Amino acid sequence: MLDLGDLFNFSDLSTFTRNIPVEWVASALNLSAQATIRRRRLPSDQVLWLVLGMALFRDEPVHEVARRLNICAQGLASDQLLARSGVTEARKRLGADPVESLFRQTGKQWGGERYEGDDWNGLQVFAVDGALLRTPDSPELREHFGSGNTGTERQTPFPMRRLVALMNVRSHVIPDAQLSPYRGSEMRLAETFLGQIPDNSITLFDKGFWGADLLSSVAEGGSSRHGLTPARKNLVIEEIERCGEHDRRVRMKVSPQARKRNPNLPTHWDVREVSYESQGHARSLLTSLPVESYSAGAVAALYLERWEIELGFRDIKSSMQQNAVTLRSKKVELIYQEVWGLLLAYNIIRREASQAAVAFGRAPSDIRFKPACQYIAVQLIVMAAANPVSATGRRLAELRGGIGGLFLDHRPRPGRPRTVKISKTRYPVDRKAAPLK
C-alpha cells in the first residue's frame, strides 16, 4: 500500500505559506478586541489555531484539543495543562471577527481558482444553498438564535442558526458565506455575497432562492455571469419564442414586492426556460444562458450538480462534526467563532485536497473528504509534538501532507429518491402528547 507520508515532502515549508500567508493571520488577529498583554495569557495566534483544532477534533473537549495540539500559555511549560477556564477566556478575548476575517480572505482567494478541466463549457460552476446548525439549549442562545415550530406549536428541541453559502461545485471550496439567527431570510443573506461570484461563471440555485431581483443581479453584476434555478409551480408565463421542443423564451411579470425592494427592476422579466423529465415528472429550469451556445440537454444535465453543495454540507456536519446534535459552544459570540472556524477548517482541507489532486493529475472532486480530514488531523498532532511552540503561520506552512493518495473510486452510484429524515433529539418523542401551551 502507498505510504501517504511519502507523497509530499514535509520539510518543504514553502508550499502552504503560499496558501495562507502569515500576513493574513496577523491582519485577522489585529481585529481581536483585546490584545494579549498579561503574562501567562494564551497568545492570540495559538487561540486561532485552537479554534481550527476544535473543528477537526469534534469528539474531544476543548481543553483536550489544546493538549493534543501542544498549545500552552506564556510562562507555562509545554507539558503543563491549561486551566479549562483559561481556554474559554482566551476564546472570548479572541472573539469571532478574526476567524471570520481569515475565512473570508482565504475563501475569496481560493474559491475562484481554476483547475484544468473543471470548467463547464468555459464557465466556472458555483452553487448557493442554506443549512441549519443546532446550538445547545439555553435561554441566552434561544433568545438570540430562535428556533422553528412544529405543526403542534411546540418549539423545536434546540435553538438553530442559519448558514447560507456560495460553493465552488468542482473544488467544493466555499468562497463566501453568511450566518444569521434562524429567522433570517436565506435570500437576503445570499444577496450579500453575490458580488463575490466571478465573471465567466454559472451559479446553481435551490428552488428556495426564487426571485427576479436575486437572479437578475447575478447576470447584471459582472461579465458573462449566469444563473440557473428551478421554476416555481403555477407560474403565469407568456411564451415569446419557441427555440426547441424543450426550450423557449418566456416573459413573466415582476411582483410589486420585488419592485418595492428594488425600484430599478422592470415590470416584466424575460428569461429562458428549459424543460426536462425526471422520474416521470415534467420539470422546468430558468436561466440566462444563451440558446446559441448552450443546448437544453446540457443545461438540464448541469443542474444535477447542484447536489454537490449538499454533499459539502454533509461533509461539514457528518465528517467534521461527526453527526453531533449541536455545536459545542455555549455563548453567542463563541457560537459565531466556532462556525467561522468550522468553515475555515473545511476550506483548508478542501484547498489542500485540490492542490494534492492537481499534483497527481486528478480533479479536486476526486479526493475523498473524510479520509483527508482525518489525515490532516493526525498530521496536526504530529507537527504539534515536533514543534510545540511554533506559531500559527508556521504550523500552516507544515500542513501539506500526503492527501494525494485519498482518491475516490468513481463507481456508479445507485439512484435513490431524496428522503426527509426525522431530526435527531435527545428527548423522547410522545406522538400522542398534547401541544405545549
Tab-separated table of C-alpha atoms in Angstrom:
chain	number	residue	atom	x	y	z
A	1	MET	CA	0.000	0.000	0.000
A	2	LEU	CA	1.201	3.506	-0.800
A	3	ASP	CA	2.591	5.366	2.216
A	4	LEU	CA	0.722	8.678	2.295
A	5	GLY	CA	3.542	10.318	4.219
A	6	ASP	CA	5.866	9.805	1.248
A	7	LEU	CA	3.672	11.634	-1.248
A	8	PHE	CA	4.792	15.099	-0.169
A	9	ASN	CA	7.928	16.467	1.422
A	10	PHE	CA	7.017	17.736	4.881
A	11	SER	CA	10.301	19.620	5.135
A	12	ASP	CA	9.241	21.917	2.287
A	13	LEU	CA	7.651	24.771	4.223
A	14	SER	CA	7.014	26.946	1.183
A	15	THR	CA	4.016	25.061	-0.180
A	16	PHE	CA	1.427	26.145	2.364
A	17	THR	CA	2.719	29.659	3.024
A	18	ARG	CA	1.526	30.471	-0.476
A	19	ASN	CA	-1.947	29.353	0.600
A	20	ILE	CA	-2.290	31.210	3.904
A	21	PRO	CA	0.416	33.889	4.146
A	22	VAL	CA	1.438	34.768	7.688
A	23	GLU	CA	0.403	38.356	6.920
A	24	TRP	CA	-3.214	37.211	6.542
A	25	VAL	CA	-3.113	35.654	10.000
A	26	ALA	CA	-1.560	38.783	11.520
A	27	SER	CA	-4.147	41.010	9.832
A	28	ALA	CA	-7.005	38.877	11.133
A	29	LEU	CA	-5.646	38.850	14.674
A	30	ASN	CA	-5.492	42.651	14.670
A	31	LEU	CA	-9.296	42.575	14.761
A	32	SER	CA	-9.258	40.938	18.173
A	33	ALA	CA	-10.941	43.187	20.722
A	34	GLN	CA	-8.210	42.714	23.324
A	35	ALA	CA	-4.532	42.196	22.696
A	36	THR	CA	-2.514	39.575	24.551
A	37	ILE	CA	-0.646	41.554	27.215
A	38	ARG	CA	-0.617	39.861	30.614
A	39	ARG	CA	1.954	37.136	31.130
A	40	ARG	CA	0.638	33.556	31.046
A	41	ARG	CA	-2.218	34.508	28.743
A	42	LEU	CA	-2.732	32.270	25.755
A	43	PRO	CA	-1.332	34.093	22.687
A	44	SER	CA	-3.934	35.035	20.066
A	45	ASP	CA	-2.315	33.076	17.256
A	46	GLN	CA	-2.431	29.916	19.344
A	47	VAL	CA	-6.097	30.551	20.185
A	48	LEU	CA	-6.813	30.840	16.458
A	49	TRP	CA	-5.055	27.523	15.956
A	50	LEU	CA	-7.137	26.077	18.815
A	51	VAL	CA	-10.377	27.161	17.079
A	52	LEU	CA	-9.272	25.305	13.939
A	53	GLY	CA	-8.414	22.276	16.057
A	54	MET	CA	-11.900	22.318	17.587
A	55	ALA	CA	-13.331	21.836	14.087
A	56	LEU	CA	-11.095	18.823	13.421
A	57	PHE	CA	-11.433	17.115	16.819
A	58	ARG	CA	-15.165	17.415	17.453
A	59	ASP	CA	-15.294	14.441	19.829
A	60	GLU	CA	-12.645	15.928	22.160
A	61	PRO	CA	-13.249	18.563	24.891
A	62	VAL	CA	-11.704	21.928	24.066
A	63	HIS	CA	-9.032	21.678	26.767
A	64	GLU	CA	-8.083	18.245	25.394
A	65	VAL	CA	-7.767	19.733	21.893
A	66	ALA	CA	-5.362	22.290	23.352
A	67	ARG	CA	-3.330	19.487	24.929
A	68	ARG	CA	-3.252	17.458	21.712
A	69	LEU	CA	-2.026	20.463	19.728
A	70	ASN	CA	0.550	21.339	22.401
A	71	ILE	CA	-0.956	24.798	22.906
A	72	CYS	CA	0.250	26.388	26.115
A	73	ALA	CA	0.082	29.815	27.724
A	74	GLN	CA	3.093	32.067	28.080
A	75	GLY	CA	5.022	31.105	31.166
A	76	LEU	CA	3.814	27.508	31.179
A	77	ALA	CA	5.946	24.584	30.092
A	78	SER	CA	4.663	22.635	27.105
A	79	ASP	CA	3.797	19.656	29.319
A	80	GLN	CA	1.700	21.743	31.748
A	81	LEU	CA	-2.035	21.742	31.123
A	82	LEU	CA	-4.068	24.900	30.734
A	83	ALA	CA	-6.941	25.534	33.094
A	84	ARG	CA	-10.269	24.935	31.380
A	85	SER	CA	-11.465	28.399	32.346
A	86	GLY	CA	-8.297	29.866	30.824
A	87	VAL	CA	-9.084	28.316	27.445
A	88	THR	CA	-12.619	29.715	27.496
A	89	GLU	CA	-11.448	33.185	28.495
A	90	ALA	CA	-8.809	33.127	25.752
A	91	ARG	CA	-11.501	32.304	23.162
A	92	LYS	CA	-13.623	35.188	24.462
A	93	ARG	CA	-10.695	37.590	24.115
A	94	LEU	CA	-10.097	36.475	20.536
A	95	GLY	CA	-13.760	36.827	19.562
A	96	ALA	CA	-15.322	35.851	16.238
A	97	ASP	CA	-14.117	38.691	13.985
A	98	PRO	CA	-10.535	37.453	13.407
A	99	VAL	CA	-11.730	33.969	12.475
A	100	GLU	CA	-14.400	35.369	10.143
A	101	SER	CA	-11.871	37.704	8.537
A	102	LEU	CA	-9.398	34.903	7.847
A	103	PHE	CA	-12.173	32.724	6.419
A	104	ARG	CA	-13.228	35.490	4.028
A	105	GLN	CA	-9.659	36.206	2.923
A	106	THR	CA	-8.938	32.576	2.164
A	107	GLY	CA	-12.360	31.953	0.611
A	108	LYS	CA	-12.017	34.903	-1.749
A	109	GLN	CA	-8.529	33.765	-2.771
A	110	TRP	CA	-9.269	30.050	-3.155
A	111	GLY	CA	-12.910	29.983	-4.239
A	112	GLY	CA	-12.275	31.445	-7.689
A	113	GLU	CA	-9.237	29.325	-8.504
A	114	ARG	CA	-9.485	27.416	-11.757
A	115	TYR	CA	-8.191	23.911	-12.266
A	116	GLU	CA	-7.594	22.240	-15.576
A	117	GLY	CA	-10.721	20.530	-16.823
A	118	ASP	CA	-13.039	21.783	-14.075
A	119	ASP	CA	-14.926	24.317	-16.219
A	120	TRP	CA	-18.298	23.671	-17.811
A	121	ASN	CA	-18.185	24.922	-21.404
A	122	GLY	CA	-15.745	27.631	-20.339
A	123	LEU	CA	-17.702	28.647	-17.215
A	124	GLN	CA	-16.899	28.049	-13.575
A	125	VAL	CA	-19.725	26.344	-11.719
A	126	PHE	CA	-20.964	27.597	-8.334
A	127	ALA	CA	-23.965	26.780	-6.160
A	128	VAL	CA	-25.883	28.637	-3.448
A	129	ASP	CA	-27.856	26.923	-0.701
A	130	GLY	CA	-28.585	27.087	3.004
A	131	ALA	CA	-28.262	24.806	6.014
A	132	LEU	CA	-29.273	24.856	9.680
A	133	LEU	CA	-26.974	24.223	12.640
A	134	ARG	CA	-28.294	23.468	16.128
A	135	THR	CA	-26.876	25.101	19.239
A	136	PRO	CA	-27.076	23.946	22.868
A	137	ASP	CA	-30.343	24.893	24.528
A	138	SER	CA	-30.099	27.817	26.932
A	139	PRO	CA	-32.237	30.948	27.456
A	140	GLU	CA	-29.445	33.147	26.051
A	141	LEU	CA	-28.969	31.120	22.867
A	142	ARG	CA	-32.691	30.566	22.305
A	143	GLU	CA	-33.395	34.273	22.654
A	144	HIS	CA	-30.658	35.203	20.160
A	145	PHE	CA	-30.940	32.453	17.551
A	146	GLY	CA	-34.586	31.375	17.875
A	147	SER	CA	-35.943	28.102	16.561
A	148	GLY	CA	-38.607	26.618	14.360
A	149	ASN	CA	-42.005	25.413	15.440
A	150	THR	CA	-43.605	22.091	14.677
A	151	GLY	CA	-47.139	21.631	13.426
A	152	THR	CA	-48.265	21.175	17.045
A	153	GLU	CA	-46.995	24.656	18.028
A	154	ARG	CA	-44.259	23.001	20.028
A	155	GLN	CA	-40.814	24.597	19.777
A	156	THR	CA	-38.000	22.520	18.335
A	157	PRO	CA	-35.728	20.991	20.987
A	158	PHE	CA	-32.730	23.204	20.163
A	159	PRO	CA	-32.130	26.777	19.019
A	160	MET	CA	-30.947	26.915	15.409
A	161	ARG	CA	-28.752	29.222	13.390
A	162	ARG	CA	-28.880	29.670	9.635
A	163	LEU	CA	-25.928	29.264	7.262
A	164	VAL	CA	-26.095	30.302	3.594
A	165	ALA	CA	-23.041	29.549	1.465
A	166	LEU	CA	-21.629	30.044	-2.008
A	167	MET	CA	-19.675	26.942	-3.060
A	168	ASN	CA	-17.396	26.163	-5.986
A	169	VAL	CA	-19.077	22.994	-7.224
A	170	ARG	CA	-15.935	21.423	-8.669
A	171	SER	CA	-13.422	22.084	-5.850
A	172	HIS	CA	-16.084	22.313	-3.080
A	173	VAL	CA	-14.282	25.347	-1.613
A	174	ILE	CA	-16.634	27.935	-0.059
A	175	PRO	CA	-15.749	31.420	-1.371
A	176	ASP	CA	-18.203	33.179	0.935
A	177	ALA	CA	-20.948	32.553	3.473
A	178	GLN	CA	-23.295	34.373	5.814
A	179	LEU	CA	-24.625	33.455	9.267
A	180	SER	CA	-27.784	34.610	10.988
A	181	PRO	CA	-30.353	33.559	13.589
A	182	TYR	CA	-32.976	31.092	12.456
A	183	ARG	CA	-35.476	33.734	11.362
A	184	GLY	CA	-33.030	35.277	8.886
A	185	SER	CA	-34.032	35.125	5.212
A	186	GLU	CA	-31.876	32.889	3.031
A	187	MET	CA	-32.459	35.130	0.028
A	188	ARG	CA	-31.416	38.291	1.883
A	189	LEU	CA	-28.296	36.537	3.182
A	190	ALA	CA	-27.401	35.305	-0.318
A	191	GLU	CA	-27.720	38.810	-1.761
A	192	THR	CA	-24.825	39.997	0.394
A	193	PHE	CA	-22.232	37.809	-1.339
A	194	LEU	CA	-23.416	37.739	-4.957
A	195	GLY	CA	-20.654	40.229	-5.713
A	196	GLN	CA	-18.094	37.509	-4.904
A	197	ILE	CA	-19.209	35.422	-7.882
A	198	PRO	CA	-16.504	35.786	-10.554
A	199	ASP	CA	-17.065	36.561	-14.211
A	200	ASN	CA	-17.475	33.717	-16.704
A	201	SER	CA	-19.484	31.571	-14.312
A	202	ILE	CA	-22.818	29.823	-13.832
A	203	THR	CA	-24.449	29.708	-10.380
A	204	LEU	CA	-26.963	26.985	-9.470
A	205	PHE	CA	-29.708	27.967	-7.018
A	206	ASP	CA	-32.095	25.854	-4.989
A	207	LYS	CA	-35.796	26.491	-5.606
A	208	GLY	CA	-35.996	28.437	-2.339
A	209	PHE	CA	-33.929	31.253	-3.856
A	210	TRP	CA	-36.578	32.244	-6.351
A	211	GLY	CA	-36.733	35.961	-7.132
A	212	ALA	CA	-36.354	38.286	-10.114
A	213	ASP	CA	-34.147	40.672	-8.121
A	214	LEU	CA	-31.761	37.942	-6.965
A	215	LEU	CA	-31.418	36.192	-10.303
A	216	SER	CA	-31.194	39.396	-12.341
A	217	SER	CA	-28.435	40.770	-10.114
A	218	VAL	CA	-26.306	37.695	-10.827
A	219	ALA	CA	-26.392	38.293	-14.582
A	220	GLU	CA	-26.042	42.075	-14.346
A	221	GLY	CA	-23.330	42.112	-11.670
A	222	GLY	CA	-20.472	41.125	-13.973
A	223	SER	CA	-19.381	39.849	-17.356
A	224	SER	CA	-20.804	36.536	-18.560
A	225	ARG	CA	-22.341	35.656	-15.188
A	226	HIS	CA	-25.354	33.386	-15.384
A	227	GLY	CA	-27.889	31.827	-13.024
A	228	LEU	CA	-29.843	28.573	-13.151
A	229	THR	CA	-32.829	27.780	-10.913
A	230	PRO	CA	-35.962	25.583	-10.950
A	231	ALA	CA	-39.200	27.268	-11.989
A	232	ARG	CA	-41.967	27.503	-9.434
A	233	LYS	CA	-45.229	25.719	-9.995
A	234	ASN	CA	-48.238	27.571	-11.358
A	235	LEU	CA	-46.194	30.429	-12.800
A	236	VAL	CA	-48.021	32.777	-15.137
A	237	ILE	CA	-45.756	32.631	-18.202
A	238	GLU	CA	-46.071	34.186	-21.635
A	239	GLU	CA	-44.130	32.447	-24.390
A	240	ILE	CA	-42.089	34.850	-26.514
A	241	GLU	CA	-40.179	32.493	-28.761
A	242	ARG	CA	-40.008	28.720	-29.235
A	243	CYS	CA	-36.346	27.642	-29.543
A	244	GLY	CA	-36.820	23.865	-29.489
A	245	GLU	CA	-39.051	21.100	-28.245
A	246	HIS	CA	-37.888	21.652	-24.659
A	247	ASP	CA	-36.542	25.176	-24.988
A	248	ARG	CA	-38.235	28.558	-25.194
A	249	ARG	CA	-38.005	32.229	-24.272
A	250	VAL	CA	-40.688	33.353	-21.813
A	251	ARG	CA	-41.848	36.519	-20.104
A	252	MET	CA	-43.095	36.863	-16.519
A	253	LYS	CA	-44.452	39.745	-14.510
A	254	VAL	CA	-42.212	41.068	-11.729
A	255	SER	CA	-44.092	41.162	-8.425
A	256	PRO	CA	-44.857	44.517	-6.763
A	257	GLN	CA	-42.979	43.308	-3.661
A	258	ALA	CA	-39.777	42.770	-5.679
A	259	ARG	CA	-40.103	46.170	-7.357
A	260	LYS	CA	-40.640	47.820	-3.987
A	261	ARG	CA	-37.340	46.363	-2.719
A	262	ASN	CA	-35.585	47.298	-5.966
A	263	PRO	CA	-37.276	50.103	-7.926
A	264	ASN	CA	-34.819	49.566	-10.801
A	265	LEU	CA	-36.465	46.277	-11.744
A	266	PRO	CA	-38.620	46.307	-14.895
A	267	THR	CA	-42.296	45.435	-14.832
A	268	HIS	CA	-41.630	42.200	-16.753
A	269	TRP	CA	-38.785	39.699	-16.780
A	270	ASP	CA	-37.620	37.842	-19.895
A	271	VAL	CA	-35.780	34.558	-19.332
A	272	ARG	CA	-35.024	31.228	-20.982
A	273	GLU	CA	-36.981	28.156	-19.860
A	274	VAL	CA	-35.582	24.639	-20.308
A	275	SER	CA	-37.900	21.701	-19.627
A	276	TYR	CA	-36.975	18.067	-18.997
A	277	GLU	CA	-38.387	14.901	-17.439
A	278	SER	CA	-37.128	13.414	-14.190
A	279	GLN	CA	-38.558	10.283	-12.565
A	280	GLY	CA	-41.700	10.598	-14.618
A	281	HIS	CA	-42.329	14.246	-13.732
A	282	ALA	CA	-42.014	17.278	-16.016
A	283	ARG	CA	-39.673	19.915	-14.610
A	284	SER	CA	-38.544	23.354	-15.769
A	285	LEU	CA	-35.409	25.421	-15.268
A	286	LEU	CA	-34.977	29.156	-15.764
A	287	THR	CA	-31.620	30.521	-16.877
A	288	SER	CA	-29.856	33.432	-18.525
A	289	LEU	CA	-27.626	31.110	-20.592
A	290	PRO	CA	-27.925	31.963	-24.306
A	291	VAL	CA	-29.644	29.435	-26.549
A	292	GLU	CA	-26.966	29.739	-29.236
A	293	SER	CA	-24.136	28.491	-27.013
A	294	TYR	CA	-25.694	26.036	-24.546
A	295	SER	CA	-28.113	23.264	-25.509
A	296	ALA	CA	-31.194	22.436	-23.461
A	297	GLY	CA	-29.888	18.942	-22.712
A	298	ALA	CA	-26.572	20.275	-21.419
A	299	VAL	CA	-28.326	22.842	-19.214
A	300	ALA	CA	-30.641	20.212	-17.703
A	301	ALA	CA	-27.701	17.871	-17.017
A	302	LEU	CA	-25.710	20.684	-15.416
A	303	TYR	CA	-28.359	21.376	-12.789
A	304	LEU	CA	-27.830	17.903	-11.339
A	305	GLU	CA	-24.517	19.233	-10.000
A	306	ARG	CA	-26.374	21.469	-7.562
A	307	TRP	CA	-26.393	18.403	-5.314
A	308	GLU	CA	-22.650	18.901	-4.776
A	309	ILE	CA	-23.284	21.714	-2.297
A	310	GLU	CA	-25.492	19.338	-0.316
A	311	LEU	CA	-22.556	16.932	-0.199
A	312	GLY	CA	-20.376	19.778	1.063
A	313	PHE	CA	-22.802	20.471	3.912
A	314	ARG	CA	-22.837	16.732	4.638
A	315	ASP	CA	-19.038	16.744	4.890
A	316	ILE	CA	-19.204	19.558	7.441
A	317	LYS	CA	-21.997	18.065	9.543
A	318	SER	CA	-21.105	14.387	9.258
A	319	SER	CA	-17.354	14.093	8.684
A	320	MET	CA	-16.200	17.132	10.685
A	321	GLN	CA	-18.971	17.416	13.283
A	322	GLN	CA	-19.364	13.632	13.459
A	323	ASN	CA	-23.158	13.997	13.368
A	324	ALA	CA	-23.139	15.819	16.691
A	325	VAL	CA	-26.597	17.004	17.697
A	326	THR	CA	-25.407	20.545	18.472
A	327	LEU	CA	-22.409	22.828	18.206
A	328	ARG	CA	-20.205	22.731	21.285
A	329	SER	CA	-20.029	26.427	22.340
A	330	LYS	CA	-22.485	27.850	24.881
A	331	LYS	CA	-22.142	31.610	24.341
A	332	VAL	CA	-23.445	33.645	21.392
A	333	GLU	CA	-20.065	35.116	20.402
A	334	LEU	CA	-18.341	31.748	20.732
A	335	ILE	CA	-21.018	30.091	18.567
A	336	TYR	CA	-20.155	32.523	15.775
A	337	GLN	CA	-16.441	31.914	16.350
A	338	GLU	CA	-16.920	28.147	16.255
A	339	VAL	CA	-18.859	28.179	12.980
A	340	TRP	CA	-16.389	30.513	11.232
A	341	GLY	CA	-13.607	28.221	12.434
A	342	LEU	CA	-15.522	25.231	11.096
A	343	LEU	CA	-15.850	26.851	7.660
A	344	LEU	CA	-12.193	27.918	7.652
A	345	ALA	CA	-11.014	24.415	8.572
A	346	TYR	CA	-13.284	22.951	5.885
A	347	ASN	CA	-11.773	25.272	3.268
A	348	ILE	CA	-8.238	24.384	4.366
A	349	ILE	CA	-8.980	20.687	3.867
A	350	ARG	CA	-10.647	21.276	0.506
A	351	ARG	CA	-7.829	23.552	-0.702
A	352	GLU	CA	-5.154	21.076	0.297
A	353	ALA	CA	-7.114	18.264	-1.336
A	354	SER	CA	-7.413	20.288	-4.548
A	355	GLN	CA	-3.698	21.051	-4.629
A	356	ALA	CA	-2.825	17.420	-3.979
A	357	ALA	CA	-5.219	16.246	-6.705
A	358	VAL	CA	-3.676	18.617	-9.245
A	359	ALA	CA	-0.201	17.374	-8.332
A	360	PHE	CA	-1.343	13.861	-9.262
A	361	GLY	CA	-3.148	14.904	-12.432
A	362	ARG	CA	-6.605	14.337	-10.944
A	363	ALA	CA	-9.671	16.541	-10.418
A	364	PRO	CA	-10.228	18.184	-6.983
A	365	SER	CA	-13.559	16.378	-6.642
A	366	ASP	CA	-11.725	13.030	-6.849
A	367	ILE	CA	-10.402	13.408	-3.282
A	368	ARG	CA	-12.386	11.676	-0.527
A	369	PHE	CA	-13.126	14.280	2.095
A	370	LYS	CA	-13.403	12.233	5.290
A	371	PRO	CA	-10.021	10.439	4.971
A	372	ALA	CA	-8.401	13.765	4.015
A	373	CYS	CA	-9.884	15.391	7.116
A	374	GLN	CA	-8.677	12.553	9.346
A	375	TYR	CA	-5.242	12.583	7.761
A	376	ILE	CA	-4.762	16.308	8.330
A	377	ALA	CA	-5.946	15.962	11.942
A	378	VAL	CA	-3.305	13.295	12.585
A	379	GLN	CA	-0.615	15.438	10.971
A	380	LEU	CA	-1.533	18.376	13.218
A	381	ILE	CA	-0.825	16.235	16.287
A	382	VAL	CA	2.471	15.053	14.800
A	383	MET	CA	3.536	18.613	13.996
A	384	ALA	CA	2.500	19.855	17.424
A	385	ALA	CA	4.614	17.189	19.126
A	386	ALA	CA	7.611	18.008	16.925
A	387	ASN	CA	7.380	21.792	17.269
A	388	PRO	CA	5.149	22.773	20.220
A	389	VAL	CA	5.995	26.481	20.240
A	390	SER	CA	5.537	27.182	16.545
A	391	ALA	CA	3.153	29.961	15.600
A	392	THR	CA	0.025	29.527	13.531
A	393	GLY	CA	1.624	30.571	10.260
A	394	ARG	CA	4.481	28.120	10.779
A	395	ARG	CA	2.151	25.230	11.514
A	396	LEU	CA	0.058	26.036	8.470
A	397	ALA	CA	3.247	26.039	6.410
A	398	GLU	CA	3.956	22.467	7.543
A	399	LEU	CA	0.458	21.122	6.971
A	400	ARG	CA	0.753	19.921	3.344
A	401	GLY	CA	0.619	16.162	3.546
A	402	GLY	CA	0.009	13.058	1.516
A	403	ILE	CA	-3.592	13.722	0.644
A	404	GLY	CA	-2.927	12.743	-2.945
A	405	GLY	CA	-3.450	9.083	-2.115
A	406	LEU	CA	-7.035	9.567	-0.993
A	407	PHE	CA	-8.804	9.399	-4.341
A	408	LEU	CA	-12.379	8.370	-4.956
A	409	ASP	CA	-13.214	5.233	-6.866
A	410	HIS	CA	-15.769	6.598	-9.348
A	411	ARG	CA	-18.163	3.686	-9.363
A	412	PRO	CA	-21.718	4.471	-10.456
A	413	ARG	CA	-23.966	5.450	-7.575
A	414	PRO	CA	-27.355	3.747	-7.211
A	415	GLY	CA	-30.210	6.163	-7.767
A	416	ARG	CA	-32.227	6.833	-4.633
A	417	PRO	CA	-35.058	9.296	-4.115
A	418	ARG	CA	-34.387	12.092	-1.635
A	419	THR	CA	-35.985	11.426	1.733
A	420	VAL	CA	-36.629	13.603	4.766
A	421	LYS	CA	-35.252	12.013	7.928
A	422	ILE	CA	-36.568	12.668	11.398
A	423	SER	CA	-34.447	15.227	13.209
A	424	LYS	CA	-32.217	13.963	15.999
A	425	THR	CA	-33.217	14.870	19.517
A	426	ARG	CA	-32.087	13.843	22.950
A	427	TYR	CA	-35.654	13.997	24.230
A	428	PRO	CA	-38.248	11.231	23.995
A	429	VAL	CA	-41.000	11.947	21.495
A	430	ASP	CA	-44.561	11.128	22.522
A	431	ARG	CA	-46.703	11.177	19.379
A	432	LYS	CA	-49.891	11.383	21.439
A	433	ALA	CA	-48.734	14.171	23.732
A	434	ALA	CA	-50.793	17.343	23.792
A	435	PRO	CA	-49.220	20.557	22.447
A	436	LEU	CA	-47.294	22.655	24.945
A	437	LYS	CA	-49.145	25.809	25.942
